[in-house]
mmCIF file of C-alpha atoms and ligand atoms in Angstrom:
data_model
loop_
_atom_site.group_PDB
_atom_site.id
_atom_site.type_symbol
_atom_site.label_atom_id
_atom_site.label_comp_id
_atom_site.label_asym_id
_atom_site.label_seq_id
_atom_site.Cartn_x
_atom_site.Cartn_y
_atom_site.Cartn_z
ATOM 1 C CA UNK A 1 -152.945 -25.416 -80.026
ATOM 2 C CA UNK A 2 -150.980 -24.604 -77.114
ATOM 3 C CA UNK A 3 -151.468 -23.372 -73.396
ATOM 4 C CA UNK A 4 -149.457 -20.032 -72.715
ATOM 5 C CA UNK A 5 -147.958 -19.075 -69.100
ATOM 6 C CA UNK A 6 -146.538 -15.793 -68.370
ATOM 7 C CA UNK A 7 -144.522 -15.893 -64.984
ATOM 8 C CA UNK A 8 -144.326 -12.704 -62.815
ATOM 9 C CA UNK A 9 -143.154 -11.290 -66.058
ATOM 10 C CA UNK A 10 -142.117 -6.864 -65.479
ATOM 11 C CA UNK A 11 -141.313 -4.371 -68.326
ATOM 12 C CA UNK A 12 -140.369 -1.605 -67.886
ATOM 13 C CA UNK A 13 -139.512 1.381 -70.013
ATOM 14 C CA UNK A 14 -136.503 2.357 -68.699
ATOM 15 C CA UNK A 15 -136.850 3.420 -65.241
ATOM 16 C CA UNK A 16 -141.214 3.551 -64.973
ATOM 17 C CA UNK A 17 -142.097 -0.386 -64.539
ATOM 18 C CA UNK A 18 -145.418 -0.590 -65.575
ATOM 19 C CA UNK A 19 -146.113 -4.245 -65.052
ATOM 20 C CA UNK A 20 -145.480 -5.579 -61.621
ATOM 21 C CA UNK A 21 -144.570 -9.025 -61.775
ATOM 22 C CA UNK A 22 -148.091 -10.110 -63.670
ATOM 23 C CA UNK A 23 -149.026 -14.413 -63.779
ATOM 24 C CA UNK A 24 -152.120 -15.407 -66.089
ATOM 25 C CA UNK A 25 -152.529 -19.154 -67.408
ATOM 26 C CA UNK A 26 -154.417 -19.979 -70.274
ATOM 27 C CA UNK A 27 -155.590 -23.152 -71.011
ATOM 28 C CA UNK A 28 -155.303 -24.498 -74.599
ATOM 29 C CA UNK A 29 -158.148 -23.503 -76.350
ATOM 30 C CA UNK A 30 -158.905 -21.448 -73.806
ATOM 31 C CA UNK A 31 -160.026 -17.615 -74.907
ATOM 32 C CA UNK A 32 -159.287 -15.263 -71.757
ATOM 33 C CA UNK A 33 -159.401 -11.554 -72.570
ATOM 34 C CA UNK A 34 -157.142 -9.243 -70.484
ATOM 35 C CA UNK A 35 -159.666 -6.228 -68.747
ATOM 36 C CA UNK A 36 -158.527 -2.458 -67.050
ATOM 37 C CA UNK A 37 -158.355 0.916 -67.673
ATOM 38 C CA UNK A 38 -156.935 2.512 -69.634
ATOM 39 C CA UNK A 39 -152.627 2.876 -69.626
ATOM 40 C CA UNK A 40 -152.486 -0.858 -66.956
ATOM 41 C CA UNK A 41 -150.571 -2.118 -69.362
ATOM 42 C CA UNK A 42 -153.019 -4.341 -71.484
ATOM 43 C CA UNK A 43 -151.400 -3.866 -74.406
ATOM 44 C CA UNK A 44 -147.353 -4.098 -73.488
ATOM 45 C CA UNK A 45 -148.692 -7.369 -72.111
ATOM 46 C CA UNK A 46 -150.608 -8.855 -75.389
ATOM 47 C CA UNK A 47 -147.431 -7.444 -77.231
ATOM 48 C CA UNK A 48 -144.967 -9.308 -75.060
ATOM 49 C CA UNK A 49 -147.315 -12.470 -75.977
ATOM 50 C CA UNK A 50 -146.509 -11.547 -79.074
ATOM 51 C CA UNK A 51 -142.688 -11.360 -79.323
ATOM 52 C CA UNK A 52 -142.970 -7.063 -80.046
ATOM 53 C CA UNK A 53 -141.881 -5.879 -76.349
ATOM 54 C CA UNK A 54 -138.816 -7.798 -75.038
ATOM 55 C CA UNK A 55 -140.046 -8.958 -71.568
ATOM 56 C CA UNK A 56 -137.925 -7.213 -68.606
ATOM 57 C CA UNK A 57 -137.984 -10.397 -66.468
ATOM 58 C CA UNK A 58 -140.559 -13.135 -65.886
ATOM 59 C CA UNK A 59 -141.402 -16.180 -68.047
ATOM 60 C CA UNK A 60 -143.889 -16.468 -71.129
ATOM 61 C CA UNK A 61 -144.712 -19.687 -72.503
ATOM 62 C CA UNK A 62 -146.339 -20.886 -75.051
ATOM 63 C CA UNK A 63 -147.236 -24.978 -75.008
ATOM 64 C CA UNK A 64 -144.297 -26.448 -73.525
ATOM 65 C CA UNK A 65 -141.357 -23.669 -74.808
ATOM 66 C CA UNK A 66 -140.123 -20.004 -73.400
ATOM 67 C CA UNK A 67 -140.124 -18.115 -75.944
ATOM 68 C CA UNK A 68 -138.918 -15.453 -74.303
ATOM 69 C CA UNK A 69 -136.097 -14.833 -76.318
ATOM 70 C CA UNK A 70 -138.272 -16.782 -80.004
ATOM 71 C CA UNK A 71 -138.759 -13.775 -82.718
ATOM 72 C CA UNK A 72 -142.428 -12.908 -83.460
ATOM 73 C CA UNK A 73 -142.234 -14.589 -86.676
ATOM 74 C CA UNK A 74 -141.665 -18.477 -84.923
ATOM 75 C CA UNK A 75 -143.711 -17.591 -81.763
ATOM 76 C CA UNK A 76 -146.603 -19.195 -83.607
ATOM 77 C CA UNK A 77 -149.572 -16.312 -83.296
ATOM 78 C CA UNK A 78 -151.246 -14.503 -84.762
ATOM 79 C CA UNK A 79 -152.657 -10.640 -83.705
ATOM 80 C CA UNK A 80 -155.613 -9.018 -85.042
ATOM 81 C CA UNK A 81 -154.851 -4.846 -84.190
ATOM 82 C CA UNK A 82 -157.045 -2.630 -83.651
ATOM 83 C CA UNK A 83 -157.031 -0.234 -86.496
ATOM 84 C CA UNK A 84 -156.586 -3.109 -88.314
ATOM 85 C CA UNK A 85 -153.402 -2.779 -90.106
ATOM 86 C CA UNK A 86 -154.769 -3.650 -93.365
ATOM 87 C CA UNK A 87 -152.469 -2.875 -97.065
ATOM 88 C CA UNK A 88 -154.693 0.126 -98.669
ATOM 89 C CA UNK A 89 -152.926 -1.024 -102.051
ATOM 90 C CA UNK A 90 -153.345 -4.190 -102.511
ATOM 91 C CA UNK A 91 -157.318 -6.302 -102.732
ATOM 92 C CA UNK A 92 -158.411 -8.792 -99.946
ATOM 93 C CA UNK A 93 -156.991 -11.733 -101.490
ATOM 94 C CA UNK A 94 -153.730 -10.712 -101.139
ATOM 95 C CA UNK A 95 -154.265 -9.097 -97.860
ATOM 96 C CA UNK A 96 -155.287 -12.285 -96.745
ATOM 97 C CA UNK A 97 -152.402 -14.270 -98.391
ATOM 98 C CA UNK A 98 -149.686 -11.936 -97.560
ATOM 99 C CA UNK A 99 -147.456 -13.594 -94.763
ATOM 100 C CA UNK A 100 -147.966 -16.931 -97.233
ATOM 101 C CA UNK A 101 -146.447 -14.677 -100.188
ATOM 102 C CA UNK A 102 -143.357 -13.686 -98.043
ATOM 103 C CA UNK A 103 -143.576 -17.254 -97.321
ATOM 104 C CA UNK A 104 -142.827 -18.199 -100.618
ATOM 105 C CA UNK A 105 -146.200 -21.001 -100.345
ATOM 106 C CA UNK A 106 -147.786 -22.154 -103.392
ATOM 107 C CA UNK A 107 -150.140 -20.383 -105.174
ATOM 108 C CA UNK A 108 -152.944 -22.886 -105.160
ATOM 109 C CA UNK A 109 -151.999 -23.223 -101.310
ATOM 110 C CA UNK A 110 -152.620 -20.054 -100.684
ATOM 111 C CA UNK A 111 -156.037 -20.283 -102.767
ATOM 112 C CA UNK A 112 -157.112 -22.738 -100.229
ATOM 113 C CA UNK A 113 -156.209 -21.151 -97.073
ATOM 114 C CA UNK A 114 -157.906 -18.162 -98.353
ATOM 115 C CA UNK A 115 -160.692 -19.438 -99.767
ATOM 116 C CA UNK A 116 -161.182 -21.743 -96.394
ATOM 117 C CA UNK A 117 -160.837 -18.449 -94.364
ATOM 118 C CA UNK A 118 -162.849 -15.944 -96.755
ATOM 119 C CA UNK A 119 -165.315 -19.190 -96.097
ATOM 120 C CA UNK A 120 -165.688 -19.378 -92.124
ATOM 121 C CA UNK A 121 -166.164 -15.240 -92.469
ATOM 122 C CA UNK A 122 -168.281 -15.150 -95.562
ATOM 123 C CA UNK A 123 -165.997 -12.613 -97.233
ATOM 124 C CA UNK A 124 -165.981 -14.929 -100.390
ATOM 125 C CA UNK A 125 -167.547 -12.190 -102.314
ATOM 126 C CA UNK A 126 -165.581 -9.342 -101.518
ATOM 127 C CA UNK A 127 -161.696 -11.146 -101.931
ATOM 128 C CA UNK A 128 -161.048 -9.012 -104.862
ATOM 129 C CA UNK A 129 -162.313 -5.556 -103.547
ATOM 130 C CA UNK A 130 -159.719 -2.947 -101.972
ATOM 131 C CA UNK A 131 -160.237 -2.067 -98.170
ATOM 132 C CA UNK A 132 -161.243 1.374 -98.812
ATOM 133 C CA UNK A 133 -164.403 -0.106 -100.516
ATOM 134 C CA UNK A 134 -165.480 -2.271 -97.200
ATOM 135 C CA UNK A 135 -167.515 -1.314 -94.698
ATOM 136 C CA UNK A 136 -165.920 -1.088 -91.319
ATOM 137 C CA UNK A 137 -167.020 -4.688 -89.630
ATOM 138 C CA UNK A 138 -165.936 -6.042 -93.030
ATOM 139 C CA UNK A 139 -162.700 -4.711 -92.531
ATOM 140 C CA UNK A 140 -162.917 -6.122 -89.610
ATOM 141 C CA UNK A 141 -163.732 -9.129 -91.045
ATOM 142 C CA UNK A 142 -160.278 -9.166 -93.805
ATOM 143 C CA UNK A 143 -158.235 -8.809 -90.131
ATOM 144 C CA UNK A 144 -159.480 -11.696 -88.739
ATOM 145 C CA UNK A 145 -159.352 -13.692 -92.347
ATOM 146 C CA UNK A 146 -155.536 -12.680 -91.935
ATOM 147 C CA UNK A 147 -154.986 -14.472 -88.950
ATOM 148 C CA UNK A 148 -157.222 -16.975 -89.908
ATOM 149 C CA UNK A 149 -154.601 -18.144 -92.389
ATOM 150 C CA UNK A 150 -151.961 -18.506 -90.378
ATOM 151 C CA UNK A 151 -153.515 -21.496 -88.650
ATOM 152 C CA UNK A 152 -151.637 -20.161 -84.912
ATOM 153 C CA UNK A 153 -151.562 -21.548 -81.933
ATOM 154 C CA UNK A 154 -152.741 -17.774 -80.705
ATOM 155 C CA UNK A 155 -154.690 -15.967 -81.804
ATOM 156 C CA UNK A 156 -154.433 -12.185 -79.640
ATOM 157 C CA UNK A 157 -156.699 -8.864 -80.338
ATOM 158 C CA UNK A 158 -155.939 -5.799 -79.402
ATOM 159 C CA UNK A 159 -158.744 -3.637 -78.409
ATOM 160 C CA UNK A 160 -160.446 -5.156 -82.565
ATOM 161 C CA UNK A 161 -163.884 -3.296 -82.120
ATOM 162 C CA UNK A 162 -162.689 0.047 -80.588
ATOM 163 C CA UNK A 163 -163.146 1.836 -83.535
ATOM 164 C CA UNK A 164 -166.467 0.219 -85.116
ATOM 165 C CA UNK A 165 -169.911 1.557 -84.150
ATOM 166 C CA UNK A 166 -172.210 0.200 -81.143
ATOM 167 C CA UNK A 167 -173.924 -2.299 -82.354
ATOM 168 C CA UNK A 168 -171.259 -3.489 -85.262
ATOM 169 C CA UNK A 169 -169.624 -4.000 -82.157
ATOM 170 C CA UNK A 170 -172.186 -6.185 -80.206
ATOM 171 C CA UNK A 171 -172.711 -8.400 -83.623
ATOM 172 C CA UNK A 172 -169.010 -8.396 -84.161
ATOM 173 C CA UNK A 173 -168.853 -9.628 -80.637
ATOM 174 C CA UNK A 174 -171.031 -12.291 -81.251
ATOM 175 C CA UNK A 175 -169.095 -13.536 -84.867
ATOM 176 C CA UNK A 176 -165.969 -13.366 -82.732
ATOM 177 C CA UNK A 177 -167.067 -15.812 -80.234
ATOM 178 C CA UNK A 178 -169.071 -18.030 -82.963
ATOM 179 C CA UNK A 179 -165.636 -17.750 -84.778
ATOM 180 C CA UNK A 180 -164.002 -19.492 -81.373
ATOM 181 C CA UNK A 181 -166.652 -21.596 -80.342
ATOM 182 C CA UNK A 182 -166.222 -23.443 -83.796
ATOM 183 C CA UNK A 183 -161.814 -23.473 -84.429
ATOM 184 C CA UNK A 184 -160.972 -23.216 -80.714
ATOM 185 C CA UNK A 185 -158.018 -22.177 -81.134
ATOM 186 C CA UNK A 186 -156.099 -19.802 -78.039
ATOM 187 C CA UNK A 187 -157.038 -16.631 -77.788
ATOM 188 C CA UNK A 188 -156.159 -13.178 -75.463
ATOM 189 C CA UNK A 189 -158.148 -10.650 -76.299
ATOM 190 C CA UNK A 190 -157.670 -7.546 -74.418
ATOM 191 C CA UNK A 191 -160.507 -4.863 -73.997
ATOM 192 C CA UNK A 192 -161.477 -1.623 -71.626
ATOM 193 C CA UNK A 193 -165.069 -2.649 -72.092
ATOM 194 C CA UNK A 194 -165.737 -5.119 -68.885
ATOM 195 C CA UNK A 195 -169.319 -5.964 -70.960
ATOM 196 C CA UNK A 196 -167.126 -7.195 -74.166
ATOM 197 C CA UNK A 197 -165.050 -8.806 -71.291
ATOM 198 C CA UNK A 198 -168.324 -10.655 -69.773
ATOM 199 C CA UNK A 199 -169.490 -11.858 -72.682
ATOM 200 C CA UNK A 200 -166.943 -12.745 -73.957
ATOM 201 C CA UNK A 201 -164.995 -15.060 -71.667
ATOM 202 C CA UNK A 202 -164.252 -18.192 -70.586
ATOM 203 C CA UNK A 203 -161.907 -15.870 -67.731
ATOM 204 C CA UNK A 204 -161.112 -13.294 -67.017
ATOM 205 C CA UNK A 205 -157.725 -11.175 -65.860
ATOM 206 C CA UNK A 206 -158.537 -7.771 -64.082
ATOM 207 C CA UNK A 207 -155.687 -5.456 -64.364
ATOM 208 C CA UNK A 208 -155.284 -3.108 -63.067
ATOM 209 C CA UNK A 209 -151.799 -0.129 -62.572
ATOM 210 C CA UNK A 210 -149.842 -3.053 -64.065
ATOM 211 C CA UNK A 211 -150.975 -5.844 -61.844
ATOM 212 C CA UNK A 212 -153.726 -8.261 -61.898
ATOM 213 C CA UNK A 213 -156.610 -7.874 -59.182
ATOM 214 C CA UNK A 214 -158.366 -10.872 -60.385
ATOM 215 C CA UNK A 215 -158.728 -13.788 -62.803
ATOM 216 C CA UNK A 216 -161.742 -15.901 -63.415
ATOM 217 C CA UNK A 217 -164.619 -16.504 -64.910
ATOM 218 C CA UNK A 218 -166.758 -13.624 -65.669
ATOM 219 C CA UNK A 219 -169.266 -15.440 -63.534
ATOM 220 C CA UNK A 220 -167.233 -15.328 -60.488
ATOM 221 C CA UNK A 221 -166.116 -12.088 -61.009
ATOM 222 C CA UNK A 222 -169.360 -10.634 -60.287
ATOM 223 C CA UNK A 223 -170.782 -13.281 -58.141
ATOM 224 C CA UNK A 224 -167.067 -13.218 -55.964
ATOM 225 C CA UNK A 225 -165.295 -9.705 -56.394
ATOM 226 C CA UNK A 226 -162.253 -9.809 -54.898
ATOM 227 C CA UNK A 227 -161.561 -6.263 -54.228
ATOM 228 C CA UNK A 228 -163.431 -2.708 -54.488
ATOM 229 C CA UNK A 229 -161.594 -2.490 -58.234
ATOM 230 C CA UNK A 230 -162.734 -4.651 -58.861
ATOM 231 C CA UNK A 231 -166.601 -4.957 -57.623
ATOM 232 C CA UNK A 232 -166.381 -1.306 -59.283
ATOM 233 C CA UNK A 233 -165.017 -2.949 -62.403
ATOM 234 C CA UNK A 234 -167.387 -5.655 -63.438
ATOM 235 C CA UNK A 235 -171.084 -4.952 -63.592
ATOM 236 C CA UNK A 236 -172.740 -2.759 -65.069
ATOM 237 C CA UNK A 237 -174.136 0.485 -63.533
ATOM 238 C CA UNK A 238 -171.951 -0.354 -61.148
ATOM 239 C CA UNK A 239 -172.147 -1.529 -57.963
ATOM 240 C CA UNK A 240 -173.437 0.704 -54.864
ATOM 241 C CA UNK A 241 -170.181 0.973 -53.117
ATOM 242 C CA UNK A 242 -171.257 2.875 -49.196
ATOM 243 C CA UNK A 243 -168.658 3.709 -46.314
ATOM 244 C CA UNK A 244 -169.063 3.735 -43.195
ATOM 245 C CA UNK A 245 -169.091 0.535 -40.368
ATOM 246 C CA UNK A 246 -170.144 -2.354 -39.104
ATOM 247 C CA UNK A 247 -173.467 -0.769 -36.278
ATOM 248 C CA UNK A 248 -175.608 -2.137 -34.071
ATOM 249 C CA UNK A 249 -178.504 -3.002 -36.476
ATOM 250 C CA UNK A 250 -176.533 -3.229 -39.141
ATOM 251 C CA UNK A 251 -174.383 -1.502 -41.087
ATOM 252 C CA UNK A 252 -174.062 1.894 -40.626
ATOM 253 C CA UNK A 253 -173.773 4.594 -44.031
ATOM 254 C CA UNK A 254 -171.911 7.600 -43.014
ATOM 255 C CA UNK A 255 -174.897 9.081 -44.611
ATOM 256 C CA UNK A 256 -176.791 7.929 -41.676
ATOM 257 C CA UNK A 257 -178.707 5.498 -43.948
ATOM 258 C CA UNK A 258 -178.468 1.982 -41.822
ATOM 259 C CA UNK A 259 -178.373 -0.852 -44.037
ATOM 260 C CA UNK A 260 -179.427 -4.426 -42.778
ATOM 261 C CA UNK A 261 -176.440 -7.299 -42.662
ATOM 262 C CA UNK A 262 -176.801 -11.291 -43.887
ATOM 263 C CA UNK A 263 -176.917 -13.054 -40.125
ATOM 264 C CA UNK A 264 -173.185 -14.584 -41.555
ATOM 265 C CA UNK A 265 -171.500 -11.355 -41.750
ATOM 266 C CA UNK A 266 -168.643 -10.686 -39.951
ATOM 267 C CA UNK A 267 -165.875 -9.158 -39.972
ATOM 268 C CA UNK A 268 -165.175 -5.057 -39.696
ATOM 269 C CA UNK A 269 -166.634 -3.802 -43.013
ATOM 270 C CA UNK A 270 -165.823 -0.053 -44.159
ATOM 271 C CA UNK A 271 -167.582 -0.509 -47.491
ATOM 272 C CA UNK A 272 -170.955 -2.652 -48.514
ATOM 273 C CA UNK A 273 -172.038 -2.936 -51.473
ATOM 274 C CA UNK A 274 -175.036 -3.783 -53.394
ATOM 275 C CA UNK A 275 -175.153 -4.263 -56.971
ATOM 276 C CA UNK A 276 -177.450 -1.988 -59.056
ATOM 277 C CA UNK A 277 -180.422 -5.055 -59.974
ATOM 278 C CA UNK A 278 -180.218 -6.180 -56.274
ATOM 279 C CA UNK A 279 -182.067 -3.370 -54.942
ATOM 280 C CA UNK A 280 -186.569 -4.725 -54.470
ATOM 281 C CA UNK A 281 -188.606 -1.617 -54.569
ATOM 282 C CA UNK A 282 -190.640 -3.452 -51.951
ATOM 283 C CA UNK A 283 -193.725 -2.243 -48.827
ATOM 284 C CA UNK A 284 -191.289 -2.730 -45.822
ATOM 285 C CA UNK A 285 -188.683 -1.675 -47.451
ATOM 286 C CA UNK A 286 -186.530 1.249 -46.210
ATOM 287 C CA UNK A 287 -188.416 5.242 -46.960
ATOM 288 C CA UNK A 288 -185.764 6.625 -49.904
ATOM 289 C CA UNK A 289 -186.113 10.291 -51.341
ATOM 290 C CA UNK A 290 -185.991 9.675 -55.427
ATOM 291 C CA UNK A 291 -183.074 11.995 -57.212
ATOM 292 C CA UNK A 292 -183.205 10.711 -61.118
ATOM 293 C CA UNK A 293 -185.783 8.051 -62.726
ATOM 294 C CA UNK A 294 -184.178 6.444 -66.076
ATOM 295 C CA UNK A 295 -186.409 4.191 -68.185
ATOM 296 C CA UNK A 296 -184.747 0.971 -70.841
ATOM 297 C CA UNK A 297 -187.657 0.374 -71.594
ATOM 298 C CA UNK A 298 -186.630 -3.638 -70.546
ATOM 299 C CA UNK A 299 -185.444 -1.675 -66.735
ATOM 300 C CA UNK A 300 -185.927 1.439 -65.531
ATOM 301 C CA UNK A 301 -182.112 3.106 -63.732
ATOM 302 C CA UNK A 302 -183.449 5.122 -60.350
ATOM 303 C CA UNK A 303 -181.487 7.457 -58.090
ATOM 304 C CA UNK A 304 -182.572 7.719 -54.917
ATOM 305 C CA UNK A 305 -180.939 8.910 -51.810
ATOM 306 C CA UNK A 306 -181.220 7.128 -48.534
ATOM 307 C CA UNK A 307 -180.060 9.778 -45.657
ATOM 308 C CA UNK A 308 -177.193 11.581 -47.626
ATOM 309 C CA UNK A 309 -176.102 7.524 -48.663
ATOM 310 C CA UNK A 310 -177.156 7.788 -53.055
ATOM 311 C CA UNK A 311 -177.701 4.493 -54.160
ATOM 312 C CA UNK A 312 -177.925 3.455 -57.905
ATOM 313 C CA UNK A 313 -181.299 0.789 -58.464
ATOM 314 C CA UNK A 314 -181.957 -1.197 -61.617
ATOM 315 C CA UNK A 315 -185.705 -2.416 -60.575
ATOM 316 C CA UNK A 316 -187.835 -4.544 -63.748
ATOM 317 C CA UNK A 317 -190.361 -2.934 -63.216
ATOM 318 C CA UNK A 318 -191.858 0.472 -64.599
ATOM 319 C CA UNK A 319 -191.450 3.303 -61.951
ATOM 320 C CA UNK A 320 -193.835 6.819 -61.579
ATOM 321 C CA UNK A 321 -192.697 8.066 -58.622
ATOM 322 C CA UNK A 322 -190.773 11.940 -59.863
ATOM 323 C CA UNK A 323 -187.633 13.300 -58.222
ATOM 324 C CA UNK A 324 -188.307 14.334 -55.009
ATOM 325 C CA UNK A 325 -190.686 11.072 -54.154
ATOM 326 C CA UNK A 326 -190.495 8.631 -51.504
ATOM 327 C CA UNK A 327 -189.880 5.111 -52.579
ATOM 328 C CA UNK A 328 -189.344 2.133 -50.409
ATOM 329 C CA UNK A 329 -186.576 0.056 -51.420
ATOM 330 C CA UNK A 330 -184.930 -3.591 -49.469
ATOM 331 C CA UNK A 331 -181.313 -4.602 -50.735
ATOM 332 C CA UNK A 332 -180.993 -8.216 -51.476
ATOM 333 C CA UNK A 333 -179.886 -9.394 -48.100
ATOM 334 C CA UNK A 334 -178.272 -12.600 -49.903
ATOM 335 C CA UNK A 335 -176.655 -10.736 -52.217
ATOM 336 C CA UNK A 336 -174.794 -7.721 -50.548
ATOM 337 C CA UNK A 337 -170.742 -7.837 -50.319
ATOM 338 C CA UNK A 338 -168.277 -5.843 -47.584
ATOM 339 C CA UNK A 339 -165.547 -5.195 -47.838
ATOM 340 C CA UNK A 340 -162.319 -3.754 -45.890
ATOM 341 C CA UNK A 341 -161.936 -0.784 -45.835
ATOM 342 C CA UNK A 342 -157.819 0.303 -45.528
ATOM 343 C CA UNK A 343 -157.034 -3.143 -47.994
ATOM 344 C CA UNK A 344 -160.074 -2.900 -49.973
ATOM 345 C CA UNK A 345 -160.635 -6.872 -49.754
ATOM 346 C CA UNK A 346 -163.640 -8.930 -49.502
ATOM 347 C CA UNK A 347 -165.021 -10.043 -46.869
ATOM 348 C CA UNK A 348 -166.454 -13.373 -45.914
ATOM 349 C CA UNK A 349 -169.881 -12.606 -46.310
HETATM 350 N N1 LIG B 1 -142.843 2.064 -75.323
HETATM 351 C C1 LIG B 1 -142.870 2.847 -74.686
HETATM 352 N N2 LIG B 1 -142.135 4.118 -74.026
HETATM 353 C C2 LIG B 1 -142.746 4.131 -72.157
HETATM 354 N N3 LIG B 1 -143.840 3.798 -71.691
HETATM 355 C C3 LIG B 1 -144.898 3.099 -72.715
HETATM 356 C C4 LIG B 1 -144.738 2.710 -74.015
HETATM 357 N N4 LIG B 1 -145.178 1.480 -73.734
HETATM 358 C C5 LIG B 1 -146.765 1.705 -73.154
HETATM 359 N N5 LIG B 1 -146.016 2.828 -72.325
HETATM 360 C C6 LIG B 1 -146.442 2.837 -70.929
HETATM 361 O O1 LIG B 1 -146.757 1.768 -70.370
HETATM 362 C C7 LIG B 1 -148.504 2.544 -69.970
HETATM 363 C C8 LIG B 1 -149.192 0.134 -70.670
HETATM 364 O O2 LIG B 1 -149.833 0.944 -71.416
HETATM 365 P P1 LIG B 1 -150.565 0.093 -72.477
HETATM 366 O O3 LIG B 1 -149.844 -0.989 -72.122
HETATM 367 O O4 LIG B 1 -151.047 0.676 -73.809
HETATM 368 O O5 LIG B 1 -151.505 -0.122 -71.568
HETATM 369 P P2 LIG B 1 -153.066 -0.420 -72.477
HETATM 370 O O6 LIG B 1 -153.141 -1.289 -73.226
HETATM 371 O O7 LIG B 1 -154.292 -1.217 -71.075
HETATM 372 O O8 LIG B 1 -154.252 1.017 -72.203
HETATM 373 C C9 LIG B 1 -148.691 3.664 -70.115
HETATM 374 O O9 LIG B 1 -148.444 4.620 -68.520
HETATM 375 C C10 LIG B 1 -147.996 3.657 -71.034
HETATM 376 O O10 LIG B 1 -147.405 4.925 -71.649
HETATM 377 MG MG1 LIG B 2 -154.144 -0.839 -74.792
#
């Protein structure tokens, strides 16, 4: 196993800069998730780690070794892609043994290593099948098996679950996480799905437009997003972000409402943030007009307007109010987030 360091890495395709100086520290055995919107440079960064793209400037080290000029096959990494890239004309066994076959490993070593990976992944009964005879989840497992047999220092995953249906995705997410807990191999996992990132990562790196917005443990990003981008990206439903300014009795929203502020609030906040799950129904709350009610069973999502400001709320209670009716709601004061309007930076609150 090995640590990975990405130091001030830039990437340009011709005249187009796509990574603008990325720094990421990954500890030995850590599960790091790179998350961000489509096109922000996640795959490019992962491919540079794998050695499939050259590095325009900066340095990537795996363990103590700078690998900028080390070819992919000598980097001691294994990559799992979104489309699995299994060979259709080969059995599961042969797909998994492929890299060892290339390396001219003896048959008994191949059988031992494939057997070990198949056991870990529950594929023992499927070794003689062809990819077309497998379900999506089984194919995904074979792709992981191919990575495991290589005993790599680092696993790289690029959106490995995006071709699976929602239920299977949740199941495979748990399997990959459990696999990591058993094998403890340093892992870099790319996704655009913030829930996948939150549930799987030891550390999340939020990327946007070719740079890192924030890196840290999932709950740290949830509790203390460093800026507006992270605040809006992490959490579902997304945080309410209300424009306005500091006023007499609280935060004066452009839409007319006045939101209470914690005692500790200071600085010139231009944006008031409150997560849907941190708004409570309270008899002494602010009157709000119901726009939409969406019961999910476990909770009720409500969009309600205070003045012209719509707020998404997620209540644990069931709500019987109908659109047009008034409910009384209150943000949990200690869980308010304040941001500067120009820079979008978080203010201490
Ligand atoms: N080979 C390439 N040539 C030119 N531009 C590319 C190439 N590969 C990726 N890009 C561009 O780099 C940016 C980042 O792409 P990518 O790393 O695939 O993003 P992500 O994986 O986060 O969706 C995109 O704007 C994409 O169009
Ligand atoms: Mg990608």
